[in-house]
């Protein structure tokens, strides 16, 4: 059981704010819920939680969880960071704004970022609730990635306790730098993995609607082969057959650009993040 902390959730009625609050409400931590929009406020109170005003919530908090949209983080931190307690932690849930240097800083307030990994496709799920929890934070165990700009063990413990609580159940918390977290998310998992997920669906729709294959047949073979593709491709469970390797080579040459690995360069990361944050360019 971790030490009891005072935690403020800003944006408590949003998508992540609700998830985070649902989990924090099940802990012994002292939690303050802050939300500005009427619809969000209604969601907080409908969940049986009392709203706090931002000023008193952040003044007391050991850690402030900013579950507001990335585009609002510059303005929200400019307002709230000056009101935070000395030695407290400002935790964002995505690295983009922190990496782009958009967050208001203070020498005695520590910046941290934590992102859920989401439950692994290779997780040994045991219950219907675990099977249903593809996002994580409800029943299926997941890892989380965290970055904190401090070597102080007590600060790291505070961040880890909070991350384990908000994304529960958590198996491991992996520590990286804020830049490495930005290289993982968006580049590795949104630019590559999520894009391929969407591409798989587009290909499926082509098979059904353009080629006229019965939908049940197309979905069935796609879902099974997607598991084989990921198990063989990511874990080497079985070798791909010789004929499959020829078809894969045709796919790579036809679909993938030769220079695609440029997405891992710093200048491309900056371009990607500038687009996501609606900025002309990243200035750090
Ligand atoms: N949605 C996801 O799947 C997901 C996953 C991981 C991380 N994140 C990150 O979580 C953060 C929140 O994203 P989201 O998708 O939950 O956003 P959202 O738009 O669903 O919710 C944001 C909430 O913040 C509230 N808000 C805005 N300004 C506020 C202020 N000044 N004070 C109090 N409340 C305020 C809004 O009213 C809204 O309820 C972002 O940093 C995002 O990148 C989101």
Coordinates of C-alpha atoms and ligand atoms in Angstrom, one line a residue:
X1 CA 0.0 0.0 0.0
X2 CA 1.5 3.3 -1.1
X3 CA 1.7 6.5 1.1
X4 CA -1.4 8.7 1.1
X5 CA -1.0 11.7 -1.3
X6 CA -3.1 14.8 -2.0
X7 CA -3.9 14.7 -5.7
X8 CA -5.7 17.3 -7.9
X9 CA -7.3 16.2 -11.2
X10 CA -7.8 19.1 -13.6
X11 CA -10.2 18.3 -16.4
X12 CA -11.9 15.6 -14.2
X13 CA -14.9 15.4 -16.4
X14 CA -13.1 14.7 -19.7
X15 CA -12.2 11.3 -21.2
X16 CA -9.0 10.7 -19.4
X17 CA -10.1 12.8 -16.4
X18 CA -13.1 10.4 -15.9
X19 CA -10.9 7.3 -16.2
X20 CA -8.3 8.7 -13.8
X21 CA -10.9 9.9 -11.3
X22 CA -12.8 6.5 -11.4
X23 CA -9.5 4.8 -10.4
X24 CA -8.4 7.5 -7.8
X25 CA -11.8 7.3 -6.2
X26 CA -11.0 3.7 -5.3
X27 CA -7.8 4.6 -3.4
X28 CA -7.1 6.2 0.0
X29 CA -5.5 9.2 -1.6
X30 CA -7.1 12.6 -0.9
X31 CA -8.4 13.6 -4.3
X32 CA -9.7 17.0 -5.6
X33 CA -11.7 17.1 -8.8
X34 CA -11.6 20.3 -10.9
X35 CA -13.5 20.8 -14.1
X36 CA -14.6 24.0 -16.0
X37 CA -17.1 23.0 -18.7
X38 CA -20.7 22.6 -17.6
X39 CA -21.0 19.2 -19.4
X40 CA -17.8 18.0 -17.7
X41 CA -19.0 19.3 -14.3
X42 CA -22.2 17.3 -14.8
X43 CA -20.2 14.1 -15.5
X44 CA -18.1 14.6 -12.3
X45 CA -21.1 15.1 -10.1
X46 CA -23.1 12.3 -11.8
X47 CA -20.2 10.0 -10.8
X48 CA -20.8 11.0 -7.2
X49 CA -17.8 13.2 -6.9
X50 CA -17.7 16.7 -5.4
X51 CA -16.1 19.5 -7.5
X52 CA -13.3 21.7 -6.1
X53 CA -12.2 25.1 -7.3
X54 CA -8.8 25.1 -9.0
X55 CA -7.1 27.5 -6.7
X56 CA -7.7 25.6 -3.4
X57 CA -7.2 22.2 -5.1
X58 CA -3.7 23.0 -6.5
X59 CA -2.5 24.9 -3.5
X60 CA -2.8 21.8 -1.4
X61 CA -1.8 19.1 -3.9
X62 CA 1.4 17.0 -3.8
X63 CA 0.7 16.3 -7.4
X64 CA -1.5 17.9 -10.0
X65 CA -2.8 15.7 -12.8
X66 CA -3.5 17.7 -15.9
X67 CA -6.2 15.8 -17.9
X68 CA -7.0 18.8 -20.1
X69 CA -6.6 18.9 -23.9
X70 CA -2.9 19.2 -25.1
X71 CA -3.9 22.5 -26.9
X72 CA -5.0 24.0 -23.5
X73 CA -1.9 23.0 -21.5
X74 CA 0.1 26.2 -22.1
X75 CA -2.7 28.4 -20.8
X76 CA -3.8 26.0 -18.0
X77 CA -0.2 25.6 -16.7
X78 CA 0.4 29.4 -16.9
X79 CA -2.6 29.8 -14.7
X80 CA -2.1 26.9 -12.2
X81 CA 1.7 26.3 -11.9
X82 CA 2.3 29.6 -10.0
X83 CA -0.4 28.5 -7.5
X84 CA 1.1 25.1 -6.8
X85 CA 2.9 24.1 -3.6
X86 CA 6.7 24.2 -3.5
X87 CA 8.1 20.8 -4.3
X88 CA 4.9 19.5 -5.9
X89 CA 4.7 17.7 -9.2
X90 CA 2.9 18.8 -12.4
X91 CA 1.9 15.6 -14.2
X92 CA 0.7 15.7 -17.8
X93 CA -0.7 12.6 -19.6
X94 CA 1.0 13.1 -23.0
X95 CA 4.6 14.2 -23.8
X96 CA 3.8 16.5 -26.7
X97 CA 3.4 19.8 -24.8
X98 CA 6.2 19.1 -22.3
X99 CA 8.6 18.2 -25.1
X100 CA 7.6 21.3 -27.1
X101 CA 8.4 23.5 -24.0
X102 CA 4.8 24.8 -23.8
X103 CA 4.3 24.1 -20.1
X104 CA 4.8 26.9 -17.6
X105 CA 7.8 26.1 -15.4
X106 CA 8.9 26.9 -11.9
X107 CA 12.2 26.0 -10.3
X108 CA 10.5 24.4 -7.3
X109 CA 7.7 22.6 -9.3
X110 CA 8.7 19.3 -10.9
X111 CA 7.4 18.3 -14.4
X112 CA 6.4 14.8 -15.1
X113 CA 4.7 13.0 -17.9
X114 CA 3.0 9.5 -17.8
X115 CA 1.4 7.6 -20.6
X116 CA -0.5 4.3 -20.3
X117 CA 0.9 1.5 -22.6
X118 CA -2.5 -0.1 -22.9
X119 CA -2.9 -3.8 -22.2
X120 CA -0.5 -5.9 -24.4
X121 CA -2.0 -8.0 -27.3
X122 CA 0.1 -10.8 -25.7
X123 CA -1.4 -10.4 -22.2
X124 CA -2.7 -13.6 -20.7
X125 CA -6.3 -12.5 -20.0
X126 CA -8.3 -14.6 -17.7
X127 CA -11.7 -13.0 -17.2
X128 CA -14.4 -11.5 -19.5
X129 CA -13.7 -8.1 -17.9
X130 CA -10.0 -8.4 -18.8
X131 CA -10.9 -9.4 -22.4
X132 CA -13.3 -6.4 -22.7
X133 CA -10.8 -3.9 -21.3
X134 CA -8.8 -3.1 -24.5
X135 CA -7.9 0.4 -23.4
X136 CA -6.7 -0.5 -19.9
X137 CA -7.4 1.1 -16.5
X138 CA -10.4 -1.1 -15.7
X139 CA -9.5 -4.8 -15.5
X140 CA -6.7 -5.7 -17.8
X141 CA -3.2 -5.2 -16.4
X142 CA -1.0 -2.8 -18.4
X143 CA 2.4 -1.2 -18.1
X144 CA 2.9 2.6 -18.1
X145 CA 5.8 4.8 -19.2
X146 CA 6.8 7.8 -17.1
X147 CA 9.3 10.6 -17.2
X148 CA 10.1 12.9 -14.3
X149 CA 12.6 15.8 -14.3
X150 CA 14.0 15.0 -10.8
X151 CA 16.3 12.3 -9.3
X152 CA 14.8 12.8 -5.9
X153 CA 13.6 9.3 -4.7
X154 CA 10.5 10.7 -2.9
X155 CA 9.4 12.6 -6.0
X156 CA 9.8 9.4 -8.1
X157 CA 7.8 7.4 -5.6
X158 CA 5.0 10.1 -5.6
X159 CA 4.9 9.9 -9.4
X160 CA 5.0 6.1 -9.5
X161 CA 2.3 5.8 -6.8
X162 CA 0.1 8.2 -8.8
X163 CA 0.7 6.5 -12.1
X164 CA 0.0 3.1 -10.6
X165 CA -3.3 4.5 -9.2
X166 CA -4.6 6.3 -12.2
X167 CA -3.8 3.6 -14.8
X168 CA -4.6 0.6 -12.4
X169 CA -4.0 -2.3 -12.7
X170 CA -0.4 -1.5 -13.6
X171 CA 2.3 -4.2 -13.9
X172 CA 5.5 -2.2 -14.5
X173 CA 6.3 1.6 -14.7
X174 CA 9.1 2.1 -17.2
X175 CA 11.2 5.3 -16.7
X176 CA 12.4 7.2 -19.8
X177 CA 13.2 10.9 -20.6
X178 CA 10.5 13.2 -21.9
X179 CA 12.1 13.1 -25.3
X180 CA 12.1 9.3 -25.3
X181 CA 8.5 9.3 -24.3
X182 CA 7.8 11.6 -27.4
X183 CA 9.7 9.2 -29.6
X184 CA 7.5 6.4 -28.3
X185 CA 4.2 8.4 -28.4
X186 CA 3.5 9.7 -31.1
X187 CA 6.2 8.3 -33.4
X188 CA 6.3 4.6 -32.5
X189 CA 2.7 3.9 -31.5
X190 CA 0.5 6.6 -33.2
X191 CA 2.5 7.3 -36.4
X192 CA 3.3 3.7 -36.9
X193 CA 1.1 1.3 -35.0
X194 CA -2.2 3.2 -35.0
X195 CA -1.7 4.1 -38.7
X196 CA -1.2 0.4 -39.5
X197 CA -4.4 -0.4 -37.5
X198 CA -6.3 2.1 -39.6
X199 CA -4.7 0.7 -42.8
X200 CA -5.8 -2.8 -41.9
X201 CA -9.4 -1.6 -41.7
X202 CA -9.2 0.3 -45.0
X203 CA -7.9 -2.9 -46.7
X204 CA -10.7 -4.9 -45.1
X205 CA -13.3 -2.4 -46.4
X206 CA -11.7 -2.7 -49.9
X207 CA -12.1 -6.5 -49.8
X208 CA -15.7 -6.2 -48.7
X209 CA -17.0 -3.2 -50.7
X210 CA -14.7 -3.0 -53.8
X211 CA -14.0 -6.7 -54.4
X212 CA -17.3 -7.9 -53.0
X213 CA -16.0 -10.6 -50.7
X214 CA -18.6 -11.7 -48.1
X215 CA -18.0 -9.5 -45.0
X216 CA -18.0 -12.4 -42.5
X217 CA -15.3 -14.2 -44.5
X218 CA -13.2 -11.1 -44.9
X219 CA -13.4 -10.2 -41.2
X220 CA -12.6 -13.7 -40.1
X221 CA -9.5 -14.2 -42.2
X222 CA -8.3 -10.6 -41.4
X223 CA -8.7 -11.0 -37.6
X224 CA -6.9 -14.3 -37.5
X225 CA -4.1 -13.3 -39.8
X226 CA -3.6 -10.0 -37.9
X227 CA -2.8 -12.1 -34.8
X228 CA -0.4 -14.3 -36.8
X229 CA 1.2 -11.2 -38.4
X230 CA 1.7 -9.6 -35.0
X231 CA 2.9 -12.8 -33.2
X232 CA 5.3 -13.7 -36.0
X233 CA 6.4 -10.2 -36.8
X234 CA 6.8 -8.9 -33.2
X235 CA 7.7 -12.1 -31.3
X236 CA 8.9 -14.5 -33.9
X237 CA 6.4 -17.2 -32.8
X238 CA 6.5 -18.9 -36.2
X239 CA 8.4 -18.2 -39.5
X240 CA 6.3 -16.7 -42.3
X241 CA 6.0 -19.2 -45.2
X242 CA 8.2 -18.8 -48.3
X243 CA 5.1 -17.7 -50.4
X244 CA 4.0 -15.3 -47.7
X245 CA 7.5 -13.7 -47.7
X246 CA 7.1 -13.0 -51.5
X247 CA 3.7 -11.5 -51.0
X248 CA 5.1 -9.4 -48.0
X249 CA 8.0 -8.1 -50.2
X250 CA 5.4 -7.1 -52.9
X251 CA 3.4 -5.3 -50.2
X252 CA 6.4 -3.5 -48.8
X253 CA 7.7 -2.3 -52.2
X254 CA 4.2 -1.2 -53.2
X255 CA 3.0 0.4 -50.0
X256 CA 6.0 1.5 -47.9
X257 CA 8.2 4.4 -48.9
X258 CA 12.0 3.6 -49.0
X259 CA 12.8 6.5 -46.6
X260 CA 10.1 5.8 -44.0
X261 CA 12.5 5.5 -41.1
X262 CA 13.1 9.3 -41.3
X263 CA 10.1 9.6 -38.9
X264 CA 12.6 8.7 -36.1
X265 CA 14.7 11.8 -36.8
X266 CA 14.5 14.8 -34.4
X267 CA 13.4 17.2 -37.2
X268 CA 10.6 14.9 -38.2
X269 CA 9.5 14.4 -34.6
X270 CA 9.4 18.2 -34.3
X271 CA 7.3 18.5 -37.5
X272 CA 4.9 15.8 -36.3
X273 CA 4.5 17.4 -32.9
X274 CA 4.1 20.9 -34.4
X275 CA 1.2 19.6 -36.5
X276 CA -0.4 17.9 -33.5
X277 CA -0.1 21.0 -31.3
X278 CA -1.2 23.4 -34.2
X279 CA 2.2 25.2 -34.0
X280 CA 4.2 26.7 -36.9
X281 CA 7.3 24.9 -35.4
X282 CA 8.6 23.6 -32.2
X283 CA 10.9 26.1 -30.4
X284 CA 12.8 24.7 -27.5
Ligands
LIG1 N1 -8.1 10.3 -24.9 C1 -7.2 9.4 -24.8 O1 -7.3 8.2 -25.2 C2 -5.8 9.8 -24.2 C3 -4.9 8.7 -23.9 C4 -3.7 9.0 -23.2 C5 -3.5 10.4 -22.9 N2 -4.4 11.3 -23.2 C6 -4.0 12.7 -22.8 O2 -4.9 13.1 -21.8 C7 -5.1 14.5 -21.8 C8 -6.6 14.8 -21.8 O3 -7.2 14.3 -23.0 P1 -8.7 13.9 -23.1 O4 -8.8 13.1 -24.4 O5 -9.1 13.2 -21.9 O6 -9.4 15.3 -23.3 P2 -10.9 15.7 -23.2 O7 -11.2 16.8 -24.2 O8 -11.8 14.4 -23.3 O9 -11.1 16.3 -21.7 C9 -10.5 17.4 -21.3 C10 -11.3 18.0 -20.1 O10 -10.6 19.1 -19.6 C11 -11.6 20.1 -19.3 N3 -10.9 21.4 -19.2 C12 -10.4 22.2 -20.2 N4 -9.7 23.3 -19.6 C13 -9.9 23.1 -18.3 C14 -9.4 23.9 -17.1 N5 -8.7 25.1 -17.3 N6 -9.7 23.5 -15.9 C15 -10.4 22.4 -15.7 N7 -10.9 21.6 -16.7 C16 -10.6 22.0 -18.0 C17 -12.6 20.0 -20.4 O11 -13.8 20.7 -20.1 C18 -12.7 18.5 -20.6 O12 -13.7 18.0 -19.7 C19 -4.4 15.0 -23.0 O13 -3.1 15.5 -22.6 C20 -4.3 13.8 -23.9 O14 -3.2 13.8 -24.8 C21 -5.5 11.1 -23.8

